[in-house]
Amino acid sequence: MKTSMKKWLAAALSASLLAGSAVAFAAANGEPASLDADTVEYDMGTGIITAEGNVLMKRGVARVAGATAQYNSKTQEGYVKGNVIAVREDMRMTCSELVSDGQEHMRATGNVHGTQQDKAFSGDQVDYFPQQNDYLLMEAGGVLSNADGTFTAARIEGWLKDEHYIGTGAAHLVSPAKNAEVGGDQMDYTKGVVVATGNAWAVQENNTMRANKLTVRLDQNGQAQVQ
């Protein structure tokens, strides 16, 4: 393959799978892009670019690796499959498959694990919208954790930049650092303030509290204040 064509394919595939309008691990337009793989194919009729075998895409500070990758230049849809590792600055995510619909939305499926500074998330499926304050949605449930503790629920949505998470269905927060545990049908967590509603309960040391609505403030000195 000619060098100029390979560079064009690298820029097209990397820009789509790594650009802000496609995948969360985007870098600014105009940054150098590269694509390494065992084989690369481009169908000018369909607009589909396919890379297979030890795929590694780079654009600026973003990196995405996997077994195979494909991008449709006409629909701006793309995916990376097989032991996917995606990294951008302080965000790192691993999964079985990462799909972008070209509408500032990506979906990670299969043993998804992500970290960003002191925050982490995991689940079978995670939808991620980077242009909406790093909004993520786990329809089938999952786990979120930060310095305050671990948050689980049957359905979770959150805004990572705002440290705001909402859990619905068997919502449960365990905070060893604060020596506290909170549960309820629904839970809203915002920067250390937990509001549990519906069969809500809280435990701190040997004290247990129950109500339809409980507000727990996890203060900075390692204690929990319940209202």
PDB file of C-alpha atoms in Angstrom:
ATOM      1  CA  MET A   1       0.000   0.000   0.000  1.00  0.00           C
ATOM      2  CA  LYS A   2       1.344   3.440  -0.881  1.00  0.00           C
ATOM      3  CA  THR A   3       2.419   5.618   2.042  1.00  0.00           C
ATOM      4  CA  SER A   4       0.008   8.423   1.140  1.00  0.00           C
ATOM      5  CA  MET A   5      -2.973   6.024   1.012  1.00  0.00           C
ATOM      6  CA  LYS A   6      -1.982   4.404   4.328  1.00  0.00           C
ATOM      7  CA  LYS A   7      -1.772   7.823   5.988  1.00  0.00           C
ATOM      8  CA  TRP A   8      -5.194   8.751   4.600  1.00  0.00           C
ATOM      9  CA  LEU A   9      -6.739   5.516   5.879  1.00  0.00           C
ATOM     10  CA  ALA A  10      -5.136   6.024   9.276  1.00  0.00           C
ATOM     11  CA  ALA A  11      -6.471   9.551   9.528  1.00  0.00           C
ATOM     12  CA  ALA A  12      -9.958   8.542   8.393  1.00  0.00           C
ATOM     13  CA  LEU A  13     -10.306   5.561  10.706  1.00  0.00           C
ATOM     14  CA  SER A  14      -8.621   7.137  13.698  1.00  0.00           C
ATOM     15  CA  ALA A  15     -10.478  10.423  13.356  1.00  0.00           C
ATOM     16  CA  SER A  16     -13.822   8.656  13.269  1.00  0.00           C
ATOM     17  CA  LEU A  17     -13.218   6.227  16.089  1.00  0.00           C
ATOM     18  CA  LEU A  18     -11.324   8.707  18.222  1.00  0.00           C
ATOM     19  CA  ALA A  19     -12.968  12.010  17.339  1.00  0.00           C
ATOM     20  CA  GLY A  20     -15.212  13.780  19.784  1.00  0.00           C
ATOM     21  CA  SER A  21     -18.256  13.197  17.588  1.00  0.00           C
ATOM     22  CA  ALA A  22     -17.622   9.465  17.655  1.00  0.00           C
ATOM     23  CA  VAL A  23     -15.802   7.955  20.610  1.00  0.00           C
ATOM     24  CA  ALA A  24     -15.192   9.365  24.056  1.00  0.00           C
ATOM     25  CA  PHE A  25     -11.433   9.109  23.839  1.00  0.00           C
ATOM     26  CA  ALA A  26     -11.273  11.876  21.292  1.00  0.00           C
ATOM     27  CA  ALA A  27      -8.525  14.325  20.557  1.00  0.00           C
ATOM     28  CA  ALA A  28      -8.810  17.701  18.850  1.00  0.00           C
ATOM     29  CA  ASN A  29      -9.090  17.832  15.081  1.00  0.00           C
ATOM     30  CA  GLY A  30      -5.838  18.273  13.220  1.00  0.00           C
ATOM     31  CA  GLU A  31      -3.718  16.201  15.596  1.00  0.00           C
ATOM     32  CA  PRO A  32      -1.541  13.523  13.975  1.00  0.00           C
ATOM     33  CA  ALA A  33      -3.252  10.144  13.565  1.00  0.00           C
ATOM     34  CA  SER A  34      -1.821   6.709  12.936  1.00  0.00           C
ATOM     35  CA  LEU A  35      -3.144   3.192  12.394  1.00  0.00           C
ATOM     36  CA  ASP A  36      -1.198  -0.048  12.782  1.00  0.00           C
ATOM     37  CA  ALA A  37      -2.725  -3.447  11.960  1.00  0.00           C
ATOM     38  CA  ASP A  38      -1.849  -6.709  10.238  1.00  0.00           C
ATOM     39  CA  THR A  39      -4.224  -5.925   7.360  1.00  0.00           C
ATOM     40  CA  VAL A  40      -6.190  -2.832   6.276  1.00  0.00           C
ATOM     41  CA  GLU A  41      -8.894  -2.815   3.581  1.00  0.00           C
ATOM     42  CA  TYR A  42     -10.863   0.092   2.118  1.00  0.00           C
ATOM     43  CA  ASP A  43     -13.946  -0.224  -0.081  1.00  0.00           C
ATOM     44  CA  MET A  44     -14.458   3.096  -1.850  1.00  0.00           C
ATOM     45  CA  GLY A  45     -17.947   2.062  -2.978  1.00  0.00           C
ATOM     46  CA  THR A  46     -19.335   1.374   0.497  1.00  0.00           C
ATOM     47  CA  GLY A  47     -16.995   3.696   2.354  1.00  0.00           C
ATOM     48  CA  ILE A  48     -16.066   0.908   4.768  1.00  0.00           C
ATOM     49  CA  ILE A  49     -12.559   0.729   6.193  1.00  0.00           C
ATOM     50  CA  THR A  50     -11.609  -2.517   7.951  1.00  0.00           C
ATOM     51  CA  ALA A  51      -8.486  -3.207  10.005  1.00  0.00           C
ATOM     52  CA  GLU A  52      -7.706  -6.683  11.351  1.00  0.00           C
ATOM     53  CA  GLY A  53      -5.058  -8.134  13.618  1.00  0.00           C
ATOM     54  CA  ASN A  54      -3.254  -6.250  16.399  1.00  0.00           C
ATOM     55  CA  VAL A  55      -5.075  -3.013  15.671  1.00  0.00           C
ATOM     56  CA  LEU A  56      -3.643   0.093  17.320  1.00  0.00           C
ATOM     57  CA  MET A  57      -5.053   3.545  16.593  1.00  0.00           C
ATOM     58  CA  LYS A  58      -3.484   6.738  17.887  1.00  0.00           C
ATOM     59  CA  ARG A  59      -4.625  10.339  17.675  1.00  0.00           C
ATOM     60  CA  GLY A  60      -3.077  12.948  19.923  1.00  0.00           C
ATOM     61  CA  VAL A  61      -3.235  11.622  23.495  1.00  0.00           C
ATOM     62  CA  ALA A  62      -5.868   8.998  22.598  1.00  0.00           C
ATOM     63  CA  ARG A  63      -5.135   5.309  22.039  1.00  0.00           C
ATOM     64  CA  VAL A  64      -7.485   2.466  21.079  1.00  0.00           C
ATOM     65  CA  ALA A  65      -6.308  -1.125  20.623  1.00  0.00           C
ATOM     66  CA  GLY A  66      -8.199  -4.283  19.701  1.00  0.00           C
ATOM     67  CA  ALA A  67      -8.299  -7.337  17.457  1.00  0.00           C
ATOM     68  CA  THR A  68     -10.423  -5.794  14.673  1.00  0.00           C
ATOM     69  CA  ALA A  69     -11.860  -2.386  13.793  1.00  0.00           C
ATOM     70  CA  GLN A  70     -14.230  -1.062  11.176  1.00  0.00           C
ATOM     71  CA  TYR A  71     -15.509   2.386  10.163  1.00  0.00           C
ATOM     72  CA  ASN A  72     -18.094   3.487   7.638  1.00  0.00           C
ATOM     73  CA  SER A  73     -17.072   6.884   6.272  1.00  0.00           C
ATOM     74  CA  LYS A  74     -20.600   7.464   4.899  1.00  0.00           C
ATOM     75  CA  THR A  75     -22.571   6.771   8.088  1.00  0.00           C
ATOM     76  CA  GLN A  76     -19.731   7.676  10.512  1.00  0.00           C
ATOM     77  CA  GLU A  77     -20.399   4.448  12.428  1.00  0.00           C
ATOM     78  CA  GLY A  78     -17.561   2.287  13.674  1.00  0.00           C
ATOM     79  CA  TYR A  79     -16.458  -0.372  16.108  1.00  0.00           C
ATOM     80  CA  VAL A  80     -13.439  -1.990  17.715  1.00  0.00           C
ATOM     81  CA  LYS A  81     -13.684  -5.623  18.853  1.00  0.00           C
ATOM     82  CA  GLY A  82     -11.601  -8.100  20.798  1.00  0.00           C
ATOM     83  CA  ASN A  83      -9.823  -7.265  24.061  1.00  0.00           C
ATOM     84  CA  VAL A  84     -10.387  -3.561  23.529  1.00  0.00           C
ATOM     85  CA  ILE A  85      -8.248  -1.082  25.455  1.00  0.00           C
ATOM     86  CA  ALA A  86      -9.067   2.616  25.080  1.00  0.00           C
ATOM     87  CA  VAL A  87      -7.054   5.347  26.788  1.00  0.00           C
ATOM     88  CA  ARG A  88      -7.251   9.130  26.736  1.00  0.00           C
ATOM     89  CA  GLU A  89      -5.446  11.254  29.321  1.00  0.00           C
ATOM     90  CA  ASP A  90      -6.696  10.014  32.726  1.00  0.00           C
ATOM     91  CA  MET A  91      -9.524   7.866  31.299  1.00  0.00           C
ATOM     92  CA  ARG A  92      -8.913   4.170  30.644  1.00  0.00           C
ATOM     93  CA  MET A  93     -11.470   1.561  29.609  1.00  0.00           C
ATOM     94  CA  THR A  94     -11.369  -2.118  28.685  1.00  0.00           C
ATOM     95  CA  CYS A  95     -14.191  -4.183  27.140  1.00  0.00           C
ATOM     96  CA  SER A  96     -14.986  -6.825  24.534  1.00  0.00           C
ATOM     97  CA  GLU A  97     -16.479  -4.405  22.016  1.00  0.00           C
ATOM     98  CA  LEU A  98     -16.638  -0.636  21.600  1.00  0.00           C
ATOM     99  CA  VAL A  99     -19.200   0.737  19.134  1.00  0.00           C
ATOM    100  CA  SER A 100     -19.783   4.333  18.003  1.00  0.00           C
ATOM    101  CA  ASP A 101     -22.856   5.536  16.142  1.00  0.00           C
ATOM    102  CA  GLY A 102     -21.231   8.796  15.076  1.00  0.00           C
ATOM    103  CA  GLN A 103     -23.639  10.838  17.207  1.00  0.00           C
ATOM    104  CA  GLU A 104     -21.394  11.638  20.196  1.00  0.00           C
ATOM    105  CA  HIS A 105     -22.324   8.289  21.703  1.00  0.00           C
ATOM    106  CA  MET A 106     -20.463   5.052  22.220  1.00  0.00           C
ATOM    107  CA  ARG A 107     -21.456   1.713  23.712  1.00  0.00           C
ATOM    108  CA  ALA A 108     -19.032  -0.620  25.447  1.00  0.00           C
ATOM    109  CA  THR A 109     -20.120  -4.226  26.000  1.00  0.00           C
ATOM    110  CA  GLY A 110     -18.635  -7.325  27.553  1.00  0.00           C
ATOM    111  CA  ASN A 111     -16.906  -7.120  30.925  1.00  0.00           C
ATOM    112  CA  VAL A 112     -16.580  -3.338  30.818  1.00  0.00           C
ATOM    113  CA  HIS A 113     -14.146  -1.706  33.239  1.00  0.00           C
ATOM    114  CA  GLY A 114     -13.302   1.994  33.281  1.00  0.00           C
ATOM    115  CA  THR A 115     -11.221   4.289  35.476  1.00  0.00           C
ATOM    116  CA  GLN A 116     -10.769   8.047  35.687  1.00  0.00           C
ATOM    117  CA  GLN A 117      -8.608   9.411  38.508  1.00  0.00           C
ATOM    118  CA  ASP A 118     -10.192   8.054  41.728  1.00  0.00           C
ATOM    119  CA  LYS A 119     -13.418   7.025  39.959  1.00  0.00           C
ATOM    120  CA  ALA A 120     -14.158   3.602  38.469  1.00  0.00           C
ATOM    121  CA  PHE A 121     -17.119   1.879  36.821  1.00  0.00           C
ATOM    122  CA  SER A 122     -17.894  -1.628  35.609  1.00  0.00           C
ATOM    123  CA  GLY A 123     -20.810  -3.522  34.066  1.00  0.00           C
ATOM    124  CA  ASP A 124     -21.893  -5.726  31.182  1.00  0.00           C
ATOM    125  CA  GLN A 125     -22.890  -2.705  29.084  1.00  0.00           C
ATOM    126  CA  VAL A 126     -22.051   0.974  29.394  1.00  0.00           C
ATOM    127  CA  ASP A 127     -23.349   3.752  27.156  1.00  0.00           C
ATOM    128  CA  TYR A 128     -21.153   6.821  27.221  1.00  0.00           C
ATOM    129  CA  PHE A 129     -21.806  10.393  26.026  1.00  0.00           C
ATOM    130  CA  PRO A 130     -18.572  12.416  26.381  1.00  0.00           C
ATOM    131  CA  GLN A 131     -20.117  15.735  25.360  1.00  0.00           C
ATOM    132  CA  GLN A 132     -22.683  15.571  28.184  1.00  0.00           C
ATOM    133  CA  ASN A 133     -20.364  15.987  31.186  1.00  0.00           C
ATOM    134  CA  ASP A 134     -19.102  12.431  30.682  1.00  0.00           C
ATOM    135  CA  TYR A 135     -22.602  10.983  31.067  1.00  0.00           C
ATOM    136  CA  LEU A 136     -22.761   7.206  31.363  1.00  0.00           C
ATOM    137  CA  LEU A 137     -25.711   4.827  31.505  1.00  0.00           C
ATOM    138  CA  MET A 138     -25.745   1.232  32.719  1.00  0.00           C
ATOM    139  CA  GLU A 139     -29.243  -0.035  31.920  1.00  0.00           C
ATOM    140  CA  ALA A 140     -28.461  -3.549  33.164  1.00  0.00           C
ATOM    141  CA  GLY A 141     -26.844  -2.312  36.364  1.00  0.00           C
ATOM    142  CA  GLY A 142     -23.259  -2.123  37.449  1.00  0.00           C
ATOM    143  CA  VAL A 143     -20.809  -0.737  39.956  1.00  0.00           C
ATOM    144  CA  LEU A 144     -19.492   2.788  40.483  1.00  0.00           C
ATOM    145  CA  SER A 145     -16.798   3.647  42.997  1.00  0.00           C
ATOM    146  CA  ASN A 146     -14.834   6.652  44.199  1.00  0.00           C
ATOM    147  CA  ALA A 147     -13.049   7.774  47.350  1.00  0.00           C
ATOM    148  CA  ASP A 148     -16.339   7.695  49.307  1.00  0.00           C
ATOM    149  CA  GLY A 149     -17.133   4.058  48.555  1.00  0.00           C
ATOM    150  CA  THR A 150     -18.863   1.636  46.178  1.00  0.00           C
ATOM    151  CA  PHE A 151     -22.286   2.249  44.611  1.00  0.00           C
ATOM    152  CA  THR A 152     -24.384  -0.534  43.034  1.00  0.00           C
ATOM    153  CA  ALA A 153     -27.920  -0.647  41.599  1.00  0.00           C
ATOM    154  CA  ALA A 154     -30.060  -2.480  39.043  1.00  0.00           C
ATOM    155  CA  ARG A 155     -29.826   0.613  36.794  1.00  0.00           C
ATOM    156  CA  ILE A 156     -27.232   3.354  37.078  1.00  0.00           C
ATOM    157  CA  GLU A 157     -26.721   6.662  35.342  1.00  0.00           C
ATOM    158  CA  GLY A 158     -24.116   9.234  36.203  1.00  0.00           C
ATOM    159  CA  TRP A 159     -22.245  12.358  35.203  1.00  0.00           C
ATOM    160  CA  LEU A 160     -18.583  11.734  35.970  1.00  0.00           C
ATOM    161  CA  LYS A 161     -17.508  15.373  35.742  1.00  0.00           C
ATOM    162  CA  ASP A 162     -20.219  16.420  38.204  1.00  0.00           C
ATOM    163  CA  GLU A 163     -19.750  13.419  40.529  1.00  0.00           C
ATOM    164  CA  HIS A 164     -23.518  12.919  40.316  1.00  0.00           C
ATOM    165  CA  TYR A 165     -24.937   9.369  40.173  1.00  0.00           C
ATOM    166  CA  ILE A 166     -28.471   7.974  40.275  1.00  0.00           C
ATOM    167  CA  GLY A 167     -29.226   4.337  41.033  1.00  0.00           C
ATOM    168  CA  THR A 168     -32.644   2.693  40.610  1.00  0.00           C
ATOM    169  CA  GLY A 169     -33.568  -0.723  41.976  1.00  0.00           C
ATOM    170  CA  ALA A 170     -31.800  -2.204  45.004  1.00  0.00           C
ATOM    171  CA  ALA A 171     -29.508   0.827  45.231  1.00  0.00           C
ATOM    172  CA  HIS A 172     -26.698   0.290  47.722  1.00  0.00           C
ATOM    173  CA  LEU A 173     -23.744   2.387  48.872  1.00  0.00           C
ATOM    174  CA  VAL A 174     -20.960   0.983  51.044  1.00  0.00           C
ATOM    175  CA  SER A 175     -18.441   3.478  52.428  1.00  0.00           C
ATOM    176  CA  PRO A 176     -15.740   1.856  54.587  1.00  0.00           C
ATOM    177  CA  ALA A 177     -13.921   5.183  54.829  1.00  0.00           C
ATOM    178  CA  LYS A 178     -17.007   6.778  56.401  1.00  0.00           C
ATOM    179  CA  ASN A 179     -18.013   3.648  58.334  1.00  0.00           C
ATOM    180  CA  ALA A 180     -21.463   3.855  56.719  1.00  0.00           C
ATOM    181  CA  GLU A 181     -23.835   1.887  54.528  1.00  0.00           C
ATOM    182  CA  VAL A 182     -26.956   3.204  52.767  1.00  0.00           C
ATOM    183  CA  GLY A 183     -29.668   1.477  50.727  1.00  0.00           C
ATOM    184  CA  GLY A 184     -33.057   2.095  49.123  1.00  0.00           C
ATOM    185  CA  ASP A 185     -35.223   1.606  46.061  1.00  0.00           C
ATOM    186  CA  GLN A 186     -33.571   4.670  44.529  1.00  0.00           C
ATOM    187  CA  MET A 187     -30.469   6.616  45.430  1.00  0.00           C
ATOM    188  CA  ASP A 188     -29.132   9.987  44.309  1.00  0.00           C
ATOM    189  CA  TYR A 189     -25.475  10.717  45.080  1.00  0.00           C
ATOM    190  CA  THR A 190     -23.941  14.153  44.513  1.00  0.00           C
ATOM    191  CA  LYS A 191     -20.459  14.979  45.823  1.00  0.00           C
ATOM    192  CA  GLY A 192     -20.768  13.238  49.163  1.00  0.00           C
ATOM    193  CA  VAL A 193     -24.501  13.762  49.721  1.00  0.00           C
ATOM    194  CA  VAL A 194     -26.652  10.633  49.420  1.00  0.00           C
ATOM    195  CA  VAL A 195     -30.460  10.779  49.183  1.00  0.00           C
ATOM    196  CA  ALA A 196     -32.119   7.346  49.412  1.00  0.00           C
ATOM    197  CA  THR A 197     -35.870   6.978  48.820  1.00  0.00           C
ATOM    198  CA  GLY A 198     -38.279   4.048  49.046  1.00  0.00           C
ATOM    199  CA  ASN A 199     -37.558   1.494  51.791  1.00  0.00           C
ATOM    200  CA  ALA A 200     -34.502   3.579  52.619  1.00  0.00           C
ATOM    201  CA  TRP A 201     -32.100   2.591  55.362  1.00  0.00           C
ATOM    202  CA  ALA A 202     -28.708   3.582  56.699  1.00  0.00           C
ATOM    203  CA  VAL A 203     -26.255   1.906  59.057  1.00  0.00           C
ATOM    204  CA  GLN A 204     -23.356   3.520  60.863  1.00  0.00           C
ATOM    205  CA  GLU A 205     -21.443   1.432  63.390  1.00  0.00           C
ATOM    206  CA  ASN A 206     -24.240  -0.196  65.462  1.00  0.00           C
ATOM    207  CA  ASN A 207     -26.927   2.357  64.585  1.00  0.00           C
ATOM    208  CA  THR A 208     -29.651   1.586  62.025  1.00  0.00           C
ATOM    209  CA  MET A 209     -32.153   4.079  60.595  1.00  0.00           C
ATOM    210  CA  ARG A 210     -35.125   3.469  58.277  1.00  0.00           C
ATOM    211  CA  ALA A 211     -37.461   5.885  56.473  1.00  0.00           C
ATOM    212  CA  ASN A 212     -39.151   6.550  53.162  1.00  0.00           C
ATOM    213  CA  LYS A 213     -36.448   9.143  52.555  1.00  0.00           C
ATOM    214  CA  LEU A 214     -33.003   9.408  54.099  1.00  0.00           C
ATOM    215  CA  THR A 215     -30.335  12.036  53.444  1.00  0.00           C
ATOM    216  CA  VAL A 216     -26.788  11.080  54.399  1.00  0.00           C
ATOM    217  CA  ARG A 217     -23.968  13.603  54.311  1.00  0.00           C
ATOM    218  CA  LEU A 218     -20.550  11.987  54.130  1.00  0.00           C
ATOM    219  CA  ASP A 219     -18.410  14.683  55.707  1.00  0.00           C
ATOM    220  CA  GLN A 220     -14.666  15.184  55.406  1.00  0.00           C
ATOM    221  CA  ASN A 221     -13.694  13.885  58.865  1.00  0.00           C
ATOM    222  CA  GLY A 222     -14.779  10.333  58.109  1.00  0.00           C
ATOM    223  CA  GLN A 223     -18.233  10.510  59.679  1.00  0.00           C
ATOM    224  CA  ALA A 224     -21.739  10.214  58.270  1.00  0.00           C
ATOM    225  CA  GLN A 225     -24.527  12.604  59.230  1.00  0.00           C
ATOM    226  CA  VAL A 226     -28.051  11.269  58.694  1.00  0.00           C
ATOM    227  CA  GLN A 227     -31.203  13.337  58.278  1.00  0.00           C
TER     228      GLN A 227
END
